[in-house]
Amino acid sequence: MAKKVSMQDIADALNISKNSVSQALSGKPGVSDATRKRIEQKAHELGYRMKKQTLSIENASRGTGNIGLIASDYAFSLKSFFGEIYLSIEKEVTVHGMNLLIQSVNTEARDNLVLPSFIAEGKVDGVLILSHISNEYTNAVIATGIPTVMIDHHHPLIHADAILTNNRFGAYSAVKHLLELGHRDIAYVGNAKLSPSYQERLEGYDLALAEHGIERKNQFVFSSMEEDELDVNALVQGLDVQPTAWFCVNDGFGFFVRSALQQQGISVPDEASVVSFDNGMLSRLTTPKITTMNIDLDLYGRKAVEQLIWRMQHRDEPIIELLLPTELIVRESTAKARSGS
């Protein structure tokens, strides 16, 4: 007796997801017309027996088969971080048999609330917003009624699903690592006002200190710093008392802090330890290489697309925020605090 052909068999034959096959054969939106036809043809070739309700596919309500991805010019310029997320999104969208439409948003379009044509004209079934543009702009996108998912950004005034890094727990782990090495004078450096992520990392820094019975020393909390080499050099040079360790909100700050310490003749990690966040290229190019918190950027893209497709099919469900874990990568920039520090 011949084996009954399943949707998984069709998906395997076309190297796409089972969910895409199900959407195509049930007449639901979420796949392009070209992919739908490929699925229907392969189902016929393999002898797949469709249920009666799937036979009237031509009369079923269909979407465009397109997903929109938008971000600010600045976010798209950060290729080492958001570029990797974009590649993951592109791959995942293809797996689901859909097309990805991309548009950067410049400051003029942002300030005048000019939406990309594929959003304004309803040519996409869902929208992914990468990082922060502005609350007003994001809410203008949401107001179109097109399902929207945020990536690496959220705000109380934005009512949309979000895929986020668990910034508090990640920062907590980084500072805990320094505390376990015997450090007590630990600096925080970053611009907490620039991003909710950096504010949450400050909260994680505070939580780690508090749980270990260490009182925050405000003279070591630099929470309004611009990510600029000259500014960081001036900061380190101007300190009367140096911290024994630095927690930096991203790898850019970690790179600048390590360089500034070196210029001041402060050896890393013998005299000062440095921990950063993101595990980007800058953390690996320095000497010594910087201990950092790793973020799975490929997972970011996959979860964003999965959540958007789910939201397209469950428009009335409550808003969901998904926190992705981080992992401490210990390298050569951290060491035990010197006796007497």
CSV table of C-alpha atoms in Angstrom, one decimal:
chain,number,residue,atom,x,y,z
A,1,MET,CA,0.0,0.0,0.0
A,2,ALA,CA,1.4,3.4,-1.0
A,3,LYS,CA,2.4,5.8,1.7
A,4,LYS,CA,0.0,8.6,2.2
A,5,VAL,CA,1.5,11.9,1.1
A,6,SER,CA,1.6,14.6,3.8
A,7,MET,CA,2.1,18.3,3.8
A,8,GLN,CA,5.6,17.7,5.3
A,9,ASP,CA,6.5,15.6,2.2
A,10,ILE,CA,5.5,18.5,0.0
A,11,ALA,CA,7.5,20.9,2.2
A,12,ASP,CA,10.6,18.7,2.1
A,13,ALA,CA,10.4,18.4,-1.7
A,14,LEU,CA,10.3,22.1,-2.2
A,15,ASN,CA,12.7,22.9,0.7
A,16,ILE,CA,10.2,25.3,2.4
A,17,SER,CA,8.3,25.2,5.7
A,18,LYS,CA,5.3,23.0,6.4
A,19,ASN,CA,3.4,26.1,7.5
A,20,SER,CA,3.8,27.6,4.0
A,21,VAL,CA,2.4,24.5,2.4
A,22,SER,CA,-0.6,24.6,4.8
A,23,GLN,CA,-1.2,28.3,4.1
A,24,ALA,CA,-1.1,27.7,0.3
A,25,LEU,CA,-3.4,24.6,0.3
A,26,SER,CA,-5.9,26.2,2.6
A,27,GLY,CA,-6.1,29.4,0.7
A,28,LYS,CA,-4.8,31.6,3.5
A,29,PRO,CA,-2.6,34.6,3.0
A,30,GLY,CA,1.1,34.4,3.8
A,31,VAL,CA,2.6,33.0,0.6
A,32,SER,CA,3.2,34.6,-2.8
A,33,ASP,CA,1.1,33.5,-5.8
A,34,ALA,CA,4.2,32.0,-7.4
A,35,THR,CA,5.0,29.9,-4.3
A,36,ARG,CA,1.3,28.9,-4.0
A,37,LYS,CA,1.4,27.6,-7.6
A,38,ARG,CA,4.6,25.7,-7.0
A,39,ILE,CA,3.0,24.1,-3.9
A,40,GLU,CA,-0.2,23.2,-5.7
A,41,GLN,CA,1.8,21.7,-8.6
A,42,LYS,CA,4.0,19.6,-6.3
A,43,ALA,CA,1.0,18.5,-4.3
A,44,HIS,CA,-0.6,17.3,-7.6
A,45,GLU,CA,2.6,15.5,-8.7
A,46,LEU,CA,3.0,13.7,-5.4
A,47,GLY,CA,-0.7,12.7,-5.3
A,48,TYR,CA,-1.6,14.7,-2.3
A,49,ARG,CA,-5.3,14.4,-1.5
A,50,MET,CA,-6.7,17.8,-0.5
A,51,LYS,CA,-9.7,18.1,1.8
A,52,LYS,CA,-12.8,19.4,0.2
A,53,GLN,CA,-12.5,22.9,1.8
A,54,THR,CA,-9.1,23.3,0.1
A,55,LEU,CA,-10.3,22.7,-3.4
A,56,SER,CA,-11.7,26.2,-4.0
A,57,ILE,CA,-8.3,27.9,-3.5
A,58,GLU,CA,-8.9,30.3,-6.4
A,59,ASN,CA,-11.9,31.8,-4.7
A,60,ALA,CA,-10.2,32.0,-1.3
A,61,SER,CA,-9.0,35.3,0.2
A,62,ARG,CA,-5.3,35.8,-0.5
A,63,GLY,CA,-2.7,38.2,0.6
A,64,THR,CA,0.1,39.8,-1.5
A,65,GLY,CA,2.7,37.3,-0.4
A,66,ASN,CA,5.0,40.2,0.5
A,67,ILE,CA,6.6,41.2,3.8
A,68,GLY,CA,8.0,44.8,4.3
A,69,LEU,CA,11.1,45.5,6.2
A,70,ILE,CA,11.9,49.1,7.2
A,71,ALA,CA,14.5,50.8,9.3
A,72,SER,CA,16.2,54.2,9.7
A,73,ASP,CA,19.2,55.0,7.5
A,74,TYR,CA,21.3,54.9,10.7
A,75,ALA,CA,20.1,51.3,11.6
A,76,PHE,CA,20.8,50.0,8.1
A,77,SER,CA,24.3,51.5,8.4
A,78,LEU,CA,25.2,49.3,11.3
A,79,LYS,CA,25.9,46.3,9.1
A,80,SER,CA,27.8,44.2,11.7
A,81,PHE,CA,24.6,44.1,13.9
A,82,PHE,CA,21.5,44.8,12.0
A,83,GLY,CA,23.0,43.6,8.8
A,84,GLU,CA,23.1,40.1,10.2
A,85,ILE,CA,19.6,40.3,11.4
A,86,TYR,CA,18.5,41.4,7.9
A,87,LEU,CA,20.2,38.4,6.3
A,88,SER,CA,18.4,36.1,8.7
A,89,ILE,CA,15.1,37.8,8.0
A,90,GLU,CA,15.6,37.4,4.2
A,91,LYS,CA,16.4,33.7,4.6
A,92,GLU,CA,13.4,33.0,6.8
A,93,VAL,CA,11.0,34.9,4.5
A,94,THR,CA,12.2,32.8,1.6
A,95,VAL,CA,11.7,29.6,3.6
A,96,HIS,CA,8.1,30.7,4.1
A,97,GLY,CA,7.7,31.2,0.3
A,98,MET,CA,7.2,35.0,0.6
A,99,ASN,CA,8.9,38.1,-0.9
A,100,LEU,CA,10.8,40.7,1.1
A,101,LEU,CA,10.4,44.4,0.3
A,102,ILE,CA,12.9,46.8,1.9
A,103,GLN,CA,12.9,50.5,2.5
A,104,SER,CA,15.2,52.8,4.6
A,105,VAL,CA,13.5,55.7,6.2
A,106,ASN,CA,15.5,59.0,6.2
A,107,THR,CA,15.0,61.9,8.6
A,108,GLU,CA,12.7,63.8,6.2
A,109,ALA,CA,10.4,60.9,5.7
A,110,ARG,CA,10.4,60.2,9.4
A,111,ASP,CA,9.6,63.8,10.4
A,112,ASN,CA,6.9,64.1,7.8
A,113,LEU,CA,5.4,60.7,8.4
A,114,VAL,CA,5.9,59.6,4.8
A,115,LEU,CA,5.4,55.9,4.7
A,116,PRO,CA,7.0,53.6,2.1
A,117,SER,CA,4.7,53.1,-0.9
A,118,PHE,CA,4.4,49.4,-0.3
A,119,ILE,CA,2.9,50.2,3.1
A,120,ALA,CA,0.8,53.2,2.1
A,121,GLU,CA,-0.7,51.2,-0.8
A,122,GLY,CA,-1.2,48.0,1.1
A,123,LYS,CA,1.2,45.9,-1.0
A,124,VAL,CA,2.5,43.9,2.0
A,125,ASP,CA,0.8,41.5,4.3
A,126,GLY,CA,3.0,42.4,7.3
A,127,VAL,CA,5.7,44.8,8.3
A,128,LEU,CA,8.9,44.3,10.3
A,129,ILE,CA,10.4,47.5,11.9
A,130,LEU,CA,14.1,47.1,12.6
A,131,SER,CA,15.2,49.2,15.7
A,132,HIS,CA,14.0,52.7,16.5
A,133,ILE,CA,12.6,55.2,13.9
A,134,SER,CA,10.3,57.3,16.1
A,135,ASN,CA,7.2,56.6,18.1
A,136,GLU,CA,5.0,58.8,15.8
A,137,TYR,CA,6.3,57.1,12.6
A,138,THR,CA,5.9,53.6,14.0
A,139,ASN,CA,2.4,54.3,15.2
A,140,ALA,CA,1.6,55.7,11.7
A,141,VAL,CA,2.6,52.3,10.3
A,142,ILE,CA,0.5,50.5,12.9
A,143,ALA,CA,-2.5,52.7,12.1
A,144,THR,CA,-2.6,51.3,8.6
A,145,GLY,CA,-3.9,48.1,10.1
A,146,ILE,CA,-1.1,46.0,8.6
A,147,PRO,CA,0.3,43.5,11.2
A,148,THR,CA,3.5,44.9,12.5
A,149,VAL,CA,6.4,43.4,14.6
A,150,MET,CA,9.2,45.5,16.1
A,151,ILE,CA,12.8,44.2,16.2
A,152,ASP,CA,15.1,45.3,19.0
A,153,HIS,CA,12.9,48.1,20.1
A,154,HIS,CA,9.8,48.7,22.2
A,155,HIS,CA,8.1,51.6,24.0
A,156,PRO,CA,4.9,51.9,26.2
A,157,LEU,CA,3.3,54.1,23.5
A,158,ILE,CA,3.9,51.5,20.7
A,159,HIS,CA,1.3,48.7,20.7
A,160,ALA,CA,2.9,46.0,18.6
A,161,ASP,CA,4.6,42.7,19.0
A,162,ALA,CA,8.4,43.0,19.7
A,163,ILE,CA,11.4,40.7,19.5
A,164,LEU,CA,13.9,41.9,22.0
A,165,THR,CA,17.2,41.0,23.8
A,166,ASN,CA,16.9,40.2,27.5
A,167,ASN,CA,19.0,43.3,28.2
A,168,ARG,CA,18.5,43.3,32.0
A,169,PHE,CA,19.6,39.7,32.5
A,170,GLY,CA,22.4,40.1,30.0
A,171,ALA,CA,23.8,43.1,31.8
A,172,TYR,CA,23.3,41.4,35.1
A,173,SER,CA,25.4,38.4,33.9
A,174,ALA,CA,28.2,40.7,32.6
A,175,VAL,CA,28.4,42.6,35.9
A,176,LYS,CA,28.1,39.4,37.9
A,177,HIS,CA,31.2,38.1,36.0
A,178,LEU,CA,33.1,41.2,37.1
A,179,LEU,CA,31.9,40.9,40.7
A,180,GLU,CA,33.0,37.2,40.9
A,181,LEU,CA,36.5,38.3,39.8
A,182,GLY,CA,36.6,40.5,42.9
A,183,HIS,CA,35.8,43.9,41.3
A,184,ARG,CA,33.8,46.4,43.3
A,185,ASP,CA,34.5,49.7,41.5
A,186,ILE,CA,32.7,48.9,38.3
A,187,ALA,CA,31.8,51.6,35.8
A,188,TYR,CA,28.8,51.8,33.5
A,189,VAL,CA,29.3,53.6,30.2
A,190,GLY,CA,26.7,54.3,27.6
A,191,ASN,CA,23.8,56.6,26.6
A,192,ALA,CA,20.8,55.3,28.5
A,193,LYS,CA,18.5,57.9,27.0
A,194,LEU,CA,19.3,56.8,23.4
A,195,SER,CA,17.6,53.4,23.6
A,196,PRO,CA,15.4,51.4,25.9
A,197,SER,CA,18.0,48.6,25.5
A,198,TYR,CA,20.7,50.8,27.1
A,199,GLN,CA,18.4,51.8,29.9
A,200,GLU,CA,17.6,48.2,30.6
A,201,ARG,CA,21.3,47.4,30.7
A,202,LEU,CA,21.7,50.1,33.3
A,203,GLU,CA,19.0,48.4,35.3
A,204,GLY,CA,20.7,45.1,35.0
A,205,TYR,CA,24.0,46.7,36.2
A,206,ASP,CA,22.2,48.1,39.2
A,207,LEU,CA,20.5,44.7,39.9
A,208,ALA,CA,23.8,42.8,39.9
A,209,LEU,CA,25.4,45.4,42.3
A,210,ALA,CA,22.4,45.4,44.6
A,211,GLU,CA,22.1,41.6,44.8
A,212,HIS,CA,25.8,41.4,45.8
A,213,GLY,CA,25.5,44.0,48.5
A,214,ILE,CA,27.5,46.6,46.5
A,215,GLU,CA,26.3,50.2,46.7
A,216,ARG,CA,26.2,52.0,43.4
A,217,LYS,CA,28.9,54.7,43.1
A,218,ASN,CA,27.5,57.4,40.9
A,219,GLN,CA,30.9,58.8,40.1
A,220,PHE,CA,31.4,55.6,38.0
A,221,VAL,CA,28.0,55.7,36.2
A,222,PHE,CA,28.4,57.5,32.9
A,223,SER,CA,24.9,57.1,31.5
A,224,SER,CA,24.8,60.1,29.1
A,225,MET,CA,27.9,59.3,27.1
A,226,GLU,CA,28.0,59.7,23.3
A,227,GLU,CA,29.6,56.8,21.4
A,228,ASP,CA,32.5,58.9,20.3
A,229,GLU,CA,36.2,58.1,20.6
A,230,LEU,CA,37.3,61.6,21.7
A,231,ASP,CA,34.6,61.8,24.3
A,232,VAL,CA,35.5,58.5,25.8
A,233,ASN,CA,39.2,59.4,25.8
A,234,ALA,CA,38.4,62.6,27.6
A,235,LEU,CA,36.3,60.7,30.1
A,236,VAL,CA,39.0,58.2,31.0
A,237,GLN,CA,41.7,60.9,31.1
A,238,GLY,CA,39.7,63.2,33.4
A,239,LEU,CA,39.0,60.7,36.1
A,240,ASP,CA,40.7,61.3,39.5
A,241,VAL,CA,40.0,57.8,40.6
A,242,GLN,CA,39.9,54.9,38.1
A,243,PRO,CA,37.4,52.1,38.4
A,244,THR,CA,38.9,48.6,38.3
A,245,ALA,CA,36.4,47.4,35.7
A,246,TRP,CA,34.1,48.8,33.0
A,247,PHE,CA,30.7,47.5,31.8
A,248,CYS,CA,30.1,49.0,28.3
A,249,VAL,CA,26.6,48.9,26.8
A,250,ASN,CA,27.9,47.8,23.4
A,251,ASP,CA,31.1,46.7,21.6
A,252,GLY,CA,31.7,50.2,20.2
A,253,PHE,CA,32.0,51.6,23.8
A,254,GLY,CA,34.1,48.6,24.8
A,255,PHE,CA,36.5,49.3,21.9
A,256,PHE,CA,36.8,53.0,22.8
A,257,VAL,CA,37.2,52.3,26.5
A,258,ARG,CA,39.9,49.7,26.0
A,259,SER,CA,41.8,52.1,23.6
A,260,ALA,CA,41.5,55.0,26.1
A,261,LEU,CA,42.8,52.9,29.0
A,262,GLN,CA,45.7,51.8,26.9
A,263,GLN,CA,46.5,55.5,26.0
A,264,GLN,CA,46.6,56.3,29.7
A,265,GLY,CA,49.0,53.5,30.4
A,266,ILE,CA,46.4,51.4,32.1
A,267,SER,CA,46.9,47.7,31.3
A,268,VAL,CA,43.9,45.6,30.3
A,269,PRO,CA,43.1,43.3,32.1
A,270,ASP,CA,46.0,43.6,34.6
A,271,GLU,CA,44.9,46.9,35.9
A,272,ALA,CA,41.3,47.2,34.6
A,273,SER,CA,38.8,44.7,33.2
A,274,VAL,CA,36.4,45.5,30.3
A,275,VAL,CA,33.1,43.8,29.4
A,276,SER,CA,31.0,44.9,26.4
A,277,PHE,CA,27.7,43.7,24.8
A,278,ASP,CA,26.7,42.3,21.4
A,279,ASN,CA,29.7,40.1,20.5
A,280,GLY,CA,30.3,42.1,17.3
A,281,MET,CA,33.4,42.4,15.2
A,282,LEU,CA,34.9,45.2,17.3
A,283,SER,CA,35.0,42.9,20.4
A,284,ARG,CA,37.1,40.4,18.4
A,285,LEU,CA,39.5,42.8,16.6
A,286,THR,CA,41.1,44.4,19.7
A,287,THR,CA,44.1,43.2,21.6
A,288,PRO,CA,43.2,41.8,24.1
A,289,LYS,CA,39.9,40.5,22.7
A,290,ILE,CA,37.0,41.8,24.8
A,291,THR,CA,34.7,39.7,27.0
A,292,THR,CA,31.2,40.4,25.8
A,293,MET,CA,27.6,39.3,25.9
A,294,ASN,CA,26.6,37.3,22.7
A,295,ILE,CA,23.3,37.9,20.9
A,296,ASP,CA,22.1,35.2,18.5
A,297,LEU,CA,21.3,37.5,15.5
A,298,ASP,CA,20.2,34.6,13.3
A,299,LEU,CA,17.6,33.7,16.0
A,300,TYR,CA,16.4,37.3,16.0
A,301,GLY,CA,15.5,37.2,12.3
A,302,ARG,CA,13.8,33.8,12.5
A,303,LYS,CA,11.7,34.7,15.5
A,304,ALA,CA,10.7,38.0,14.0
A,305,VAL,CA,9.4,36.4,10.8
A,306,GLU,CA,7.7,33.6,12.8
A,307,GLN,CA,6.0,36.1,15.0
A,308,LEU,CA,4.8,38.3,12.1
A,309,ILE,CA,3.3,35.3,10.3
A,310,TRP,CA,1.6,34.3,13.5
A,311,ARG,CA,0.3,37.8,14.0
A,312,MET,CA,-1.1,37.9,10.4
A,313,GLN,CA,-3.2,34.9,11.3
A,314,HIS,CA,-4.1,36.1,14.9
A,315,ARG,CA,-4.8,39.8,14.6
A,316,ASP,CA,-7.0,40.0,17.7
A,317,GLU,CA,-4.6,38.3,20.1
A,318,PRO,CA,-2.9,40.3,22.9
A,319,ILE,CA,0.4,42.0,22.2
A,320,ILE,CA,3.4,39.7,22.7
A,321,GLU,CA,7.0,40.7,23.6
A,322,LEU,CA,9.6,37.9,23.2
A,323,LEU,CA,12.9,38.2,25.1
A,324,LEU,CA,15.8,36.4,23.5
A,325,PRO,CA,18.7,35.1,25.8
A,326,THR,CA,22.3,36.3,25.8
A,327,GLU,CA,25.4,34.4,26.6
A,328,LEU,CA,28.6,35.5,28.3
A,329,ILE,CA,31.7,35.1,26.1
A,330,VAL,CA,34.8,35.3,28.3
A,331,ARG,CA,37.9,36.5,26.6
A,332,GLU,CA,41.2,38.1,27.5
A,333,SER,CA,39.9,41.6,28.7
A,334,THR,CA,38.7,40.4,32.2
A,335,ALA,CA,40.8,39.1,35.1
A,336,LYS,CA,40.7,39.0,38.8
A,337,ALA,CA,40.9,42.3,40.6
A,338,ARG,CA,44.3,43.1,42.0
A,339,SER,CA,44.8,42.7,45.7
A,340,GLY,CA,43.9,45.9,47.5
A,341,SER,CA,41.7,47.3,44.6
